[in-house]
Short mmCIF file of C-alpha atoms in Angstrom, two decimals:
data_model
loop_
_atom_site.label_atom_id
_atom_site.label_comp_id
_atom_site.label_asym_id
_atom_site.label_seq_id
_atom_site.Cartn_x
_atom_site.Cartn_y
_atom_site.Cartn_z
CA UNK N 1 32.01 -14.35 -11.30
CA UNK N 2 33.16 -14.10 -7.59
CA UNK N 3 32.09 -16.32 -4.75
CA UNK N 4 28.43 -16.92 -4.03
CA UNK N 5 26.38 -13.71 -3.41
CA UNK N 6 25.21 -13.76 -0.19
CA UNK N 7 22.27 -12.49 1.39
CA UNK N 8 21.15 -10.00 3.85
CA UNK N 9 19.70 -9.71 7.88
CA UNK N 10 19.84 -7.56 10.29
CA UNK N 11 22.06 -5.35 8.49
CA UNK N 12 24.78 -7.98 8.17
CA UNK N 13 25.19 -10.17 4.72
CA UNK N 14 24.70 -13.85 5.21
CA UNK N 15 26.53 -17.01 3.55
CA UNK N 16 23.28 -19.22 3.76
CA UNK N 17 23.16 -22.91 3.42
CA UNK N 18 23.35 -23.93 0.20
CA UNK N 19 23.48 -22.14 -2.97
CA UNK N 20 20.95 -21.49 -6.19
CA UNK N 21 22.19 -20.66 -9.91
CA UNK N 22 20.95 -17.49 -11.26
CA UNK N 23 20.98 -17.49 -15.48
CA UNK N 24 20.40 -15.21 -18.16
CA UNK N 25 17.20 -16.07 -19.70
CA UNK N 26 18.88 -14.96 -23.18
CA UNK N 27 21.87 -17.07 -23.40
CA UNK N 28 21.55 -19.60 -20.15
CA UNK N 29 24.75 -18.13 -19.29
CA UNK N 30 25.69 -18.48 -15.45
CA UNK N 31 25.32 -14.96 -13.87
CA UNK N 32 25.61 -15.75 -10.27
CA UNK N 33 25.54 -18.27 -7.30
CA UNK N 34 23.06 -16.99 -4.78
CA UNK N 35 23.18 -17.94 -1.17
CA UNK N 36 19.78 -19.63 -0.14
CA UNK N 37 18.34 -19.10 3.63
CA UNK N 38 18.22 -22.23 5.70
CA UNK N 39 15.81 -22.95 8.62
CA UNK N 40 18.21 -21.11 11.25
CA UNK N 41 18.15 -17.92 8.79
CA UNK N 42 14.80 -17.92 8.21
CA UNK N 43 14.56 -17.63 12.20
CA UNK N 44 17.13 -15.19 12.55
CA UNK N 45 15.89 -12.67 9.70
CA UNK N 46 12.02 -13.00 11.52
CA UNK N 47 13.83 -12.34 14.51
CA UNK N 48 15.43 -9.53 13.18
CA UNK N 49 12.21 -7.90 11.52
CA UNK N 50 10.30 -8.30 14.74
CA UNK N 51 13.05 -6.61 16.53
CA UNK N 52 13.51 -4.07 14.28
CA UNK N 53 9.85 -2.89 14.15
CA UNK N 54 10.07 -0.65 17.56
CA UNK N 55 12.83 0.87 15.86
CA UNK N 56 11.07 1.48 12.68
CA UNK N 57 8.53 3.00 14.34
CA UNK N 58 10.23 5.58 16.73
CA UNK N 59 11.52 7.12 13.56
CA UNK N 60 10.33 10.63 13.00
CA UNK N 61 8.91 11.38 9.45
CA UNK N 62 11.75 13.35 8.72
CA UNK N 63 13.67 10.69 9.33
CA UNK N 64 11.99 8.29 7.21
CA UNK N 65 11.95 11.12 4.53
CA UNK N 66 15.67 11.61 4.85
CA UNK N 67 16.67 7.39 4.78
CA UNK N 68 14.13 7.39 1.37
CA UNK N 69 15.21 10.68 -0.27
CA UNK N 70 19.29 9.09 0.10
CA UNK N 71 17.95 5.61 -1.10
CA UNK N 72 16.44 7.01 -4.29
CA UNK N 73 19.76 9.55 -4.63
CA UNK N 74 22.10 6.30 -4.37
CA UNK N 75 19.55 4.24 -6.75
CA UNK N 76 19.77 7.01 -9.46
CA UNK N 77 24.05 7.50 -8.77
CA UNK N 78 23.84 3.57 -9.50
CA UNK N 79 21.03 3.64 -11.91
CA UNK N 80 23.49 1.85 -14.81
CA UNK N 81 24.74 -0.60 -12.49
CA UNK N 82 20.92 -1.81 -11.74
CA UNK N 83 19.81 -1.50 -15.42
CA UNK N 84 22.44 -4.16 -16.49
CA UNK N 85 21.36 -6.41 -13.42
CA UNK N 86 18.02 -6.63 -14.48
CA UNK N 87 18.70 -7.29 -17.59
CA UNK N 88 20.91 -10.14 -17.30
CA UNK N 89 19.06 -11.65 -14.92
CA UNK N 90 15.18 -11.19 -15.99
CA UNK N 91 15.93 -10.80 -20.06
CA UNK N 92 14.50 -7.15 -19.73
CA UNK N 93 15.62 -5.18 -22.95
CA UNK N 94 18.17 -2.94 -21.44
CA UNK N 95 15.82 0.31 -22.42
CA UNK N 96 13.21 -1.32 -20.25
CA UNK N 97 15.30 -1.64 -17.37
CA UNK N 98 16.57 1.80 -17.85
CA UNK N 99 12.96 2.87 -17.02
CA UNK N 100 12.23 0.77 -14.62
CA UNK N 101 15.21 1.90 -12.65
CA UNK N 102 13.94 5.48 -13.19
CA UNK N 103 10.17 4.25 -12.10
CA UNK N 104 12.04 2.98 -8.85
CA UNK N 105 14.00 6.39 -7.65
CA UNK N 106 10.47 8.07 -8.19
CA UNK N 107 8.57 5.30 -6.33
CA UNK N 108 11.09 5.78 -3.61
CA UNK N 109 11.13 9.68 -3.81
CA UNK N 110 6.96 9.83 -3.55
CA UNK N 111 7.38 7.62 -0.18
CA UNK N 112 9.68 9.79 1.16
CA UNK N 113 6.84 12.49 0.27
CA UNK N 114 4.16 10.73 2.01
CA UNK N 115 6.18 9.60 5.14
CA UNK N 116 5.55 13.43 5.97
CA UNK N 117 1.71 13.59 5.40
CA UNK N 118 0.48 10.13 7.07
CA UNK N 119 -2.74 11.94 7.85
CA UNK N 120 -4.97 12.10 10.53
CA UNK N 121 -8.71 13.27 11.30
CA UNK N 122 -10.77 14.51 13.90
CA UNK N 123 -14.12 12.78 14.64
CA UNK N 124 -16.69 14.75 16.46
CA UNK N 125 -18.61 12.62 18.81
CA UNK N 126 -20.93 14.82 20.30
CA UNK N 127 -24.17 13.37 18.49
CA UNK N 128 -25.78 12.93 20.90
CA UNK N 129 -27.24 14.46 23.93
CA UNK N 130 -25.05 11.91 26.34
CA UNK N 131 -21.39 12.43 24.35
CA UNK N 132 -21.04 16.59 24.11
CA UNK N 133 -17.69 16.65 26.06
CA UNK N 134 -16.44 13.76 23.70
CA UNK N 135 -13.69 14.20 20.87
CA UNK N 136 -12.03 11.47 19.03
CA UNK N 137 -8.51 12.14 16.85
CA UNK N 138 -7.72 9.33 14.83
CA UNK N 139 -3.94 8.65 13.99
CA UNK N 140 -2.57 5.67 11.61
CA UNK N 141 0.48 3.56 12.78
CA UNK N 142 2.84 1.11 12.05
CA UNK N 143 1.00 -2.09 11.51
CA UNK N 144 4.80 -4.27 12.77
CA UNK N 145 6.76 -6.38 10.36
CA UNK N 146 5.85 -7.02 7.19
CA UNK N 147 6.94 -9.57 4.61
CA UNK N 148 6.83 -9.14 0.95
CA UNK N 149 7.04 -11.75 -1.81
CA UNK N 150 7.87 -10.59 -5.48
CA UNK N 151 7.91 -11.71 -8.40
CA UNK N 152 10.31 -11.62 -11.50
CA UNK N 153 8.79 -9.42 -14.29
CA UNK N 154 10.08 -6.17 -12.18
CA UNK N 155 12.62 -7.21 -9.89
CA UNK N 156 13.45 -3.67 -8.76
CA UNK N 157 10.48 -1.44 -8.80
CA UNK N 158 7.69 -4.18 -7.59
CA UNK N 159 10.46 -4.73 -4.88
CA UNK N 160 10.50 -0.97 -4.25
CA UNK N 161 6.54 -0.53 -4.13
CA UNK N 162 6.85 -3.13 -0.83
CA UNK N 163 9.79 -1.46 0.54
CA UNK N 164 8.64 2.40 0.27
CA UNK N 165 5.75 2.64 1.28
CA UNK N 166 6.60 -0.19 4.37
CA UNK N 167 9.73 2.61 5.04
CA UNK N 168 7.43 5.70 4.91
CA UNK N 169 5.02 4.24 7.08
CA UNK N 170 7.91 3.13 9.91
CA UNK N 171 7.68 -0.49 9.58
CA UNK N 172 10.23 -2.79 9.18
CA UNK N 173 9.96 -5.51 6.08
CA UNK N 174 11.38 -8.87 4.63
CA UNK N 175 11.50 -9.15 1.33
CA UNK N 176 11.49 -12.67 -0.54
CA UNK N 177 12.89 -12.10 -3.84
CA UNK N 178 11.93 -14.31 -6.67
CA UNK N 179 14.59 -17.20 -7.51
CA UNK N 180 15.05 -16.16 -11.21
CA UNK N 181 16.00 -12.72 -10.14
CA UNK N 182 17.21 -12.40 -6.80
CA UNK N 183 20.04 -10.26 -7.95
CA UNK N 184 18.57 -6.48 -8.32
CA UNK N 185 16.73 -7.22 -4.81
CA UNK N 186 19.94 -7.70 -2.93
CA UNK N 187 21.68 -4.78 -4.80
CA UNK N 188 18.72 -2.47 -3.58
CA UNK N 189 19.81 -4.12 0.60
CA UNK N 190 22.98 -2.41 -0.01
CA UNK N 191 21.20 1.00 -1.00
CA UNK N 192 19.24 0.68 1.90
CA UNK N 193 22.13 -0.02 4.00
CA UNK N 194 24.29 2.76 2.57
CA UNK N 195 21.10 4.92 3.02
CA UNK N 196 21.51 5.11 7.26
CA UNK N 197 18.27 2.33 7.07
CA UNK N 198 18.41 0.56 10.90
CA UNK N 199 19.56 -3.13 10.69
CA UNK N 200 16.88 -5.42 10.44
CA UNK N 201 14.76 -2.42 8.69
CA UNK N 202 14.91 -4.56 5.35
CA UNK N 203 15.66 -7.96 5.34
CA UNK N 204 16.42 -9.71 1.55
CA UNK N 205 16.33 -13.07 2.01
CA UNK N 206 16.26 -15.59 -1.07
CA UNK N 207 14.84 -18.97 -0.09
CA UNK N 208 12.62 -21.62 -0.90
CA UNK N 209 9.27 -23.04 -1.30
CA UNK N 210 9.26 -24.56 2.30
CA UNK N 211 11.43 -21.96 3.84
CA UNK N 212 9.00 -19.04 2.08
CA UNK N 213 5.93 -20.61 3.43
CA UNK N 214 7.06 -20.81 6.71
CA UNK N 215 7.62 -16.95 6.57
CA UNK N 216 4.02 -16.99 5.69
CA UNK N 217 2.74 -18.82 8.51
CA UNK N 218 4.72 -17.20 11.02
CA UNK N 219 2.34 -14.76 13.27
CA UNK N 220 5.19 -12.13 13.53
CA UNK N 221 4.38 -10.76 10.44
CA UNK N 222 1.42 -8.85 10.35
CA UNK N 223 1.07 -8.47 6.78
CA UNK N 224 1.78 -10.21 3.56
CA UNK N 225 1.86 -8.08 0.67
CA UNK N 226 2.27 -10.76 -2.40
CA UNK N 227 2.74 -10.02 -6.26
CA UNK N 228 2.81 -13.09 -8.50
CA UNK N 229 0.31 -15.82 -9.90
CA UNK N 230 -3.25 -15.93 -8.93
CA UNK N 231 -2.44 -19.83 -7.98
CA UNK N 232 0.12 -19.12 -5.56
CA UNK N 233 -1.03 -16.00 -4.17
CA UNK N 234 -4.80 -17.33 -3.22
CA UNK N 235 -2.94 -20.60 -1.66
CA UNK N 236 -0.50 -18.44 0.34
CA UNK N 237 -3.88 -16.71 2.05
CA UNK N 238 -5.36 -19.42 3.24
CA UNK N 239 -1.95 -19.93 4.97
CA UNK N 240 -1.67 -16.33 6.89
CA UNK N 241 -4.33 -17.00 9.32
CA UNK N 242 -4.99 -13.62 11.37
CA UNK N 243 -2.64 -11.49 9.31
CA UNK N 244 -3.72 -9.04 6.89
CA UNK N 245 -3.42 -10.06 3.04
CA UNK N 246 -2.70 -7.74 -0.13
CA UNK N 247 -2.60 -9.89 -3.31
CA UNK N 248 -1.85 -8.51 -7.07
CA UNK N 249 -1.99 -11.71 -8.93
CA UNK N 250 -2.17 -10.73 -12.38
CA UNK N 251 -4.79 -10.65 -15.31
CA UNK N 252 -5.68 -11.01 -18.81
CA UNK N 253 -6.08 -6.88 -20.17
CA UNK N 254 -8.68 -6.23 -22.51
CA UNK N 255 -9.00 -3.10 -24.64
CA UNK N 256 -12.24 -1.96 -26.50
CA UNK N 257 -11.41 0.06 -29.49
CA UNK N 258 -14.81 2.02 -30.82
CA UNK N 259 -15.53 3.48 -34.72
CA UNK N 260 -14.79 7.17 -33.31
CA UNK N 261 -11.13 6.00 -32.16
CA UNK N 262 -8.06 7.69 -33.20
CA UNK N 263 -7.13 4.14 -34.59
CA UNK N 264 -3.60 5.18 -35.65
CA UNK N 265 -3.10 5.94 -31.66
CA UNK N 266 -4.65 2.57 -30.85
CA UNK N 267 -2.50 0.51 -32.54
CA UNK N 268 0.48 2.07 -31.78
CA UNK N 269 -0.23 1.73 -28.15
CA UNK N 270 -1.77 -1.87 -28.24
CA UNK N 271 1.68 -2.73 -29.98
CA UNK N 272 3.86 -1.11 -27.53
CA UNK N 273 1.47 -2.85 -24.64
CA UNK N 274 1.05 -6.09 -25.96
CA UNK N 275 4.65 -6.37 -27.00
CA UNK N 276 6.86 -4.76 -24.14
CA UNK N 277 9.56 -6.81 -22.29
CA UNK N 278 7.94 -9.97 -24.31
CA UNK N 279 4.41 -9.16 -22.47
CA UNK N 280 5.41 -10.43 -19.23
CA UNK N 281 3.46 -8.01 -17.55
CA UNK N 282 -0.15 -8.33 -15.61
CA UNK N 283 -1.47 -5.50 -17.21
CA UNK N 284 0.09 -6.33 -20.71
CA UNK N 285 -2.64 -5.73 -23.60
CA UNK N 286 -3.69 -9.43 -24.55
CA UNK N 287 -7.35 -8.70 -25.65
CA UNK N 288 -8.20 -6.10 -28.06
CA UNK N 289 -11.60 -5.85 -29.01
CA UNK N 290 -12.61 -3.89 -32.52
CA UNK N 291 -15.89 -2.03 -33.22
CA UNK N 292 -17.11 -4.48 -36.46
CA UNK N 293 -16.96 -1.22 -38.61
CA UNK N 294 -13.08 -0.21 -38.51
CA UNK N 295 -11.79 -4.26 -37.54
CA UNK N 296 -10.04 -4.43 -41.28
CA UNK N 297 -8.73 -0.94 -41.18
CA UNK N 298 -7.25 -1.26 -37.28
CA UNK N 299 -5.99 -4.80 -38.11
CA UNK N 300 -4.36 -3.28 -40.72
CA UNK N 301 -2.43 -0.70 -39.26
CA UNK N 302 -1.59 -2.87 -35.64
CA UNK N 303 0.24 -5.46 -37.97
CA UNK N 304 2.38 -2.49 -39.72
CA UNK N 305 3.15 -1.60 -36.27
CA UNK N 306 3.88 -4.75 -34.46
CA UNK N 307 5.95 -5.85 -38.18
CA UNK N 308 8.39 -3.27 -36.58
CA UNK N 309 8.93 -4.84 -33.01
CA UNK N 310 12.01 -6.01 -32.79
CA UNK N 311 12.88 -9.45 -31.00
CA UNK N 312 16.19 -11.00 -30.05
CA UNK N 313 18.67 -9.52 -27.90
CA UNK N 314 18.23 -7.42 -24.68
CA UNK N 315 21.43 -6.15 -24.43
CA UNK N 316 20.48 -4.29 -27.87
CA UNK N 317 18.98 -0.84 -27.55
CA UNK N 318 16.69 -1.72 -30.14
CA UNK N 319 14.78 -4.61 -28.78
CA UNK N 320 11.58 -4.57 -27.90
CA UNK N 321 10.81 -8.58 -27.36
CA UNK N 322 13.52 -10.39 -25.54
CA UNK N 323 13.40 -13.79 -24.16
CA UNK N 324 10.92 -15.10 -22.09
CA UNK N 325 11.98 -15.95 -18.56
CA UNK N 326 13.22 -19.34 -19.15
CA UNK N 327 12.72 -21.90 -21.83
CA UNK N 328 9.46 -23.61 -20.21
CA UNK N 329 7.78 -20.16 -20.03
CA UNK N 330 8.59 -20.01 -24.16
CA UNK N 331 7.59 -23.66 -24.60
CA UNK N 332 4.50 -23.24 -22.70
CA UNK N 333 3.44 -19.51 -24.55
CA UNK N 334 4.35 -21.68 -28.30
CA UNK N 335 2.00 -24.83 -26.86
CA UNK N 336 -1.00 -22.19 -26.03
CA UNK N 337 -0.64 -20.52 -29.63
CA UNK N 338 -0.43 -24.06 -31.57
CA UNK N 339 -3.19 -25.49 -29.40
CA UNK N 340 -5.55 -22.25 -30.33
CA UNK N 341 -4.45 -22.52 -33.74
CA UNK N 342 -5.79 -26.06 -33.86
CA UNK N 343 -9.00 -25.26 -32.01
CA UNK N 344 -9.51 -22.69 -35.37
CA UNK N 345 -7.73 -19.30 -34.35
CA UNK N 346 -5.74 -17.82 -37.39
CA UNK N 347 -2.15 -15.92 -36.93
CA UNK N 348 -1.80 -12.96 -38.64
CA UNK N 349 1.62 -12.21 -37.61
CA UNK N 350 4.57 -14.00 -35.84
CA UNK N 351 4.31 -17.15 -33.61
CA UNK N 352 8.03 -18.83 -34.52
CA UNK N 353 10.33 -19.35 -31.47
CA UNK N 354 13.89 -18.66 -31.59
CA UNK N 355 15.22 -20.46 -28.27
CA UNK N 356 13.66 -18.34 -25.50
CA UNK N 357 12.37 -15.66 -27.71
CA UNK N 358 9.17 -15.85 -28.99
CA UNK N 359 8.09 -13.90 -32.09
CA UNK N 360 5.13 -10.88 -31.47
CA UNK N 361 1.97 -12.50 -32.16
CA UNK N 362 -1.11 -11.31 -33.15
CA UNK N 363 -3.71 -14.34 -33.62
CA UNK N 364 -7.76 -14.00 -34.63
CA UNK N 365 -10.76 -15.94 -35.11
CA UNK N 366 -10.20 -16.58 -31.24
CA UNK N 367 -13.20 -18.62 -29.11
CA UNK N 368 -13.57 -17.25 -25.63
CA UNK N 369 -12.48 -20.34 -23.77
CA UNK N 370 -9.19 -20.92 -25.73
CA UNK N 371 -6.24 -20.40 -23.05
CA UNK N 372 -4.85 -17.67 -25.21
CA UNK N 373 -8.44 -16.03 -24.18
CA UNK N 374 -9.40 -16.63 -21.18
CA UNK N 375 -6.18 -17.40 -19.03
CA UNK N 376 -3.12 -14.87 -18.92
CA UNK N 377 -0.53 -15.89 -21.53
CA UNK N 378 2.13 -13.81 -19.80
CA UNK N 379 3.88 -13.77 -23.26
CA UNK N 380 4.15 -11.82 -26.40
CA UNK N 381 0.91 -12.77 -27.42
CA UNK N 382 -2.39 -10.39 -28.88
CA UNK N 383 -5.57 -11.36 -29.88
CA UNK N 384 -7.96 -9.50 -32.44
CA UNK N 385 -12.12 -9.85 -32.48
CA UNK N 386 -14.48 -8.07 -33.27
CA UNK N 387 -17.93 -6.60 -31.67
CA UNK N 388 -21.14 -5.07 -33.02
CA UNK N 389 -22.12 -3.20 -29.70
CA UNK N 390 -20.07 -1.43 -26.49
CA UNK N 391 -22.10 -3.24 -24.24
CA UNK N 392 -21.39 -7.02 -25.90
CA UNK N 393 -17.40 -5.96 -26.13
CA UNK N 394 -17.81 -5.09 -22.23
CA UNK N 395 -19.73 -8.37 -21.61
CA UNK N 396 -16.92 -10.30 -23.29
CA UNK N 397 -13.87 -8.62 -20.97
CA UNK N 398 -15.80 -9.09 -17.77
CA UNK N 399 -16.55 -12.71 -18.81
CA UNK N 400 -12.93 -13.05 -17.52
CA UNK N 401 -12.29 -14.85 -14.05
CA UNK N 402 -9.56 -11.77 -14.10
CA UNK N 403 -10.22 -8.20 -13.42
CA UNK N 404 -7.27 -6.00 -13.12
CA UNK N 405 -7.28 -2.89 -15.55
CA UNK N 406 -8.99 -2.23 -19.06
CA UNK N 407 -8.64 0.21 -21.83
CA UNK N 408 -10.83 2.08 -24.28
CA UNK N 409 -10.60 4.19 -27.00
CA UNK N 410 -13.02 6.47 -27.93
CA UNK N 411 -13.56 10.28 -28.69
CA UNK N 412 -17.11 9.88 -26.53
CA UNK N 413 -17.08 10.97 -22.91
CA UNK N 414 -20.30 8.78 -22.24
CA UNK N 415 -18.61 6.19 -23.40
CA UNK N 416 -15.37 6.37 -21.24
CA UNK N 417 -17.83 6.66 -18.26
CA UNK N 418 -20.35 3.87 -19.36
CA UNK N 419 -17.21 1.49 -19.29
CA UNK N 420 -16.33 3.07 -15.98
CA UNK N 421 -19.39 1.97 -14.65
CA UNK N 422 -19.88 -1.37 -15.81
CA UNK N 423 -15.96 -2.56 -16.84
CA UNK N 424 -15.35 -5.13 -13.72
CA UNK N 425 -11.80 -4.09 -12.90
CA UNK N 426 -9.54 -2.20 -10.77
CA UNK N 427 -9.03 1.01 -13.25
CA UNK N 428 -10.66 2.02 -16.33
CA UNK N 429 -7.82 3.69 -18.88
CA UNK N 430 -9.34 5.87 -21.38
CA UNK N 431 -7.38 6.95 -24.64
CA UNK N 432 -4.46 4.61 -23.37
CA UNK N 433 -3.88 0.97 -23.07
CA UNK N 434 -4.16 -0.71 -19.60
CA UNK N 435 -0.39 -0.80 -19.30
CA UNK N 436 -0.28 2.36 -17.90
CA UNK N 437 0.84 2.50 -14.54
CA UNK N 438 2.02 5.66 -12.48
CA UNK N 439 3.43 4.90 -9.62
CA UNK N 440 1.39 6.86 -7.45
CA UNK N 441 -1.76 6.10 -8.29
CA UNK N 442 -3.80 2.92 -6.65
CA UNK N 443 -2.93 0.07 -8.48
CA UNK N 444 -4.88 -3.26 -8.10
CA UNK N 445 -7.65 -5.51 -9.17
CA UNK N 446 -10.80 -7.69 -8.40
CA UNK N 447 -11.88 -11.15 -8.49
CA UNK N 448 -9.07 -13.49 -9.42
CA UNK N 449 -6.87 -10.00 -9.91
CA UNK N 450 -6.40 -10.02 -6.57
CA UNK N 451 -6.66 -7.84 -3.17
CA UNK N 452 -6.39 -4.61 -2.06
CA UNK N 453 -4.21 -1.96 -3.22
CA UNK N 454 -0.25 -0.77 -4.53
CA UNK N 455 0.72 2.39 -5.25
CA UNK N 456 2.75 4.28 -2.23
CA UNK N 457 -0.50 6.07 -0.61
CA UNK N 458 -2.42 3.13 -0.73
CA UNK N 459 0.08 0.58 0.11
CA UNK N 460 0.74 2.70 3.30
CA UNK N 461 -2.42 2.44 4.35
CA UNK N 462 -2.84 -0.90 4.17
CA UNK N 463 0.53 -0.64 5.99
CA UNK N 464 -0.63 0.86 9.25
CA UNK N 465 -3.42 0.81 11.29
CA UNK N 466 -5.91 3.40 12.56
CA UNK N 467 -6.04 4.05 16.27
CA UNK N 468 -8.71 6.56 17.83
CA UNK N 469 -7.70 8.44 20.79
CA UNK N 470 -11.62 9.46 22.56
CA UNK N 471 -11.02 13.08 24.94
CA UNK N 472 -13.77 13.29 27.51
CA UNK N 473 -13.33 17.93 27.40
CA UNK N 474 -14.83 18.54 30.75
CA UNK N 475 -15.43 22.82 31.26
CA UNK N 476 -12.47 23.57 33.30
CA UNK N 477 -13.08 24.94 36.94
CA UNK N 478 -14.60 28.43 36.83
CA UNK N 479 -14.42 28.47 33.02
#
């Protein structure tokens, strides 16, 4: 390990104040000393994001096309180099982080798409008999600096679904990164910087609790865009006072699997999303609900597929479960499953900790207001019941203070669209588990999900404001 890594403002890298220890969440091994922001830096990077916003947006779109099309070009020429990062840092499985790296060049190739076709409207005002000469064009711009707060589960490409879209839409951003991976955010600064980006057009500035909150509260940035837990992320908007607030906090999936399911489909995909990077995702599968009729026969054939997940390692190809994030997250994930098992729940499969690696679970016989139900486990962790009809199974997800995305399976049309209409969430996934994510489309939830929008179209609007520009036509002389 060299000295401590330090961090960057203003297009310059900083040696901070003090320092923070970055480990591997496999081995506790010491991966890096991270330079941490002090008061003055905090100042200087706000500074430096408020200054650099005028800059931001003079830039043409082709401009902001060409700075995104070279950032995702150096991102995939480096793609290797950012796939080991994240997984010695966050304990991804290295063919996790392979993807995710690949998810990122797209996410930054569709912004450089849509910093071309911001669009526009015209809005006819000639209603009535007072307002014929009137016209009104309506143009979206830069809302200023932004500052975005992310978490750990994707410490690249929930990084890069902040920076694009803020980049596309000509605004200049701050990024806190979160403490247990601060790494992959700092690597993507010198992308950005190698990229032609302005200084002061992304700021990466690792900090802490008091330091981050007074980036909150400051009123130069006129947008928080947050991604973490629903605790922290409701807090922080009580903070931001006349600034607008996107949250995605996180939820507790549910999937409905009916008697007409392809049930061999099912539980391969409930496997792969209850399982993946040790279910440390807000959209992981954690409840999966089982017409009565086929609950023996899916059970059945989700334990022959989760018996083949592999745990241990993620530096081995092969794994599919690595560690949790740190050895509290595993302690607190092994607490939840004894506590349930003592309130009755039965495990069909797993539950054993090795260190930070928790086995994948599958547990049953689970009461709705058992953590392992009702709150997000954020670990490898699946429960099993069973329903008579679609509408109980959809009165059971909703029951849930979360509402982010939901699956079902079903070979019935009017089915898919009956749990369109009443599922209370932020996307319905039909045939698929709610896992899915493209990185285009509008990603977000309700209720304790969170607020507002991701995905790069969305995001950008959220990102800019709409201006109307009224024309009072008058008939030209003679015309």
């Amino acid at each position: 390990m060299q000295g401590p890594r330090p961090f960057l403002v203003n297009g310059e890298w900083k040696p901070g104040t003090s320092t923070a220890r970055v480990t591997n969440p496999f081995n506790g091994q010491l991966i890096a000393e991270v330079c941490q922001a002090g008061e003055a830096d905090a100042e200087e990077a706000m500074a430096s994001s408020a200054a650099a916003a005028p800059v931001m947006g003079k830039l043409a779109s082709h401009a902001r096309y060409n700075i995104l099309q070279e950032i995702a070009a150096l991102l995939y020429k480096r793609r290797d180099e950012f796939a080991q990062t994240i997984t010695a840092e966050a304990g991804k499985p290295i063919a996790d982080a392979r993807r995710e790296v690949g998810r990122a060049v797209q996410t930054f190739t569709i912004a450089a798409e849509e910093a071309k076709r911001i669009p526009g409207e015209v809005v006819p005002l000639d209603w009535t008999p007072t307002t014929e000469s009137f016209l009104g064009m309506l143009r979206r711009f830069p809302i200023g600096p932004i500052l975005g707060i992310t978490p750990f589960n994707f410490p690249l490409n929930l990084v890069a679904h902040k920076v694009a879209p803020a980049l596309a839409a000509g605004n200049s951003i701050l990024i806190k990164p979160a403490p247990q991976a601060p790494l992959t955010a700092l690597l993507l600064g010198e992308v950005a910087l190698a990229a032609g980006l302005p200084p002061g057009g992304l700021n990466v500035l690792p900090c802490d609790n008091a330091i981050a909150e007074r980036l909150v509260v400051d009123p130069r940035f006129k947008l928080l865009s947050f991604t973490g837990s629903a605790a922290v992320g409701w807090m922080l908007k009580t903070k931001c006072g006349k600034k607008k607030v996107t949250l995605e906090l996180g939820g507790n999936a549910g999937v409905i699997i009916e008697p007409d399911a392809d049930l061999d489909l099912a539980a391969q995909r409930c496997a792969a999303g209850g399982f993946g990077y040790a279910g440390q995702t807000c959209i992981s599968v954690q409840r999966i609900l089982v017409h009565h009729s086929v609950a023996d026969a899916f059970s059945t054939k989700l334990l022959l597929q989760v018996a083949r997940v592999k745990a241990g390692d993620p530096a081995d190809e092969t794994t599919v479960v690595g560690p949790l994030i740190d050895q509290a997250a595993t302690q607190r994930v092994e607490g939840w499953i004894e506590e349930a098992v003592a309130q009755g729940a039965r495990v069909l499969l797993g539950g054993k900790r090795r260190g930070s690696v928790l086995e994948a679970t599958v547990l049953t016989n689970v009461k709705r207001d058992m953590k392992v139900s009702c709150q997000e486990v954020f670990g490898p962790v699946v429960t099993v019941s069973s329903y008579r009809q679609l509408s109980d199974a959809i009165a059971v997800l909703n029951a849930s203070d979360y509402g982010l995305q939901a699956g079902i399976f079903t070979q019935d049309i009017n089915k898919v669209f009956y749990a369109f209409r009443h599922l209370e969430v932020g996307a319905v996934v039909a045939n698929e588990i709610p896992t899915f994510r493209a990185d285009h489309m509008p990603y977000g939830g309700v209720k304790d999900s969170g607020l507002g929008r991701e995905g790069v179209r969305a995001a950008i609007e959220d990102m800019t404001e709409p201006r109307l520009l009224v024309l009072n036509l008058k008939e030209p002389a003679g015309g």
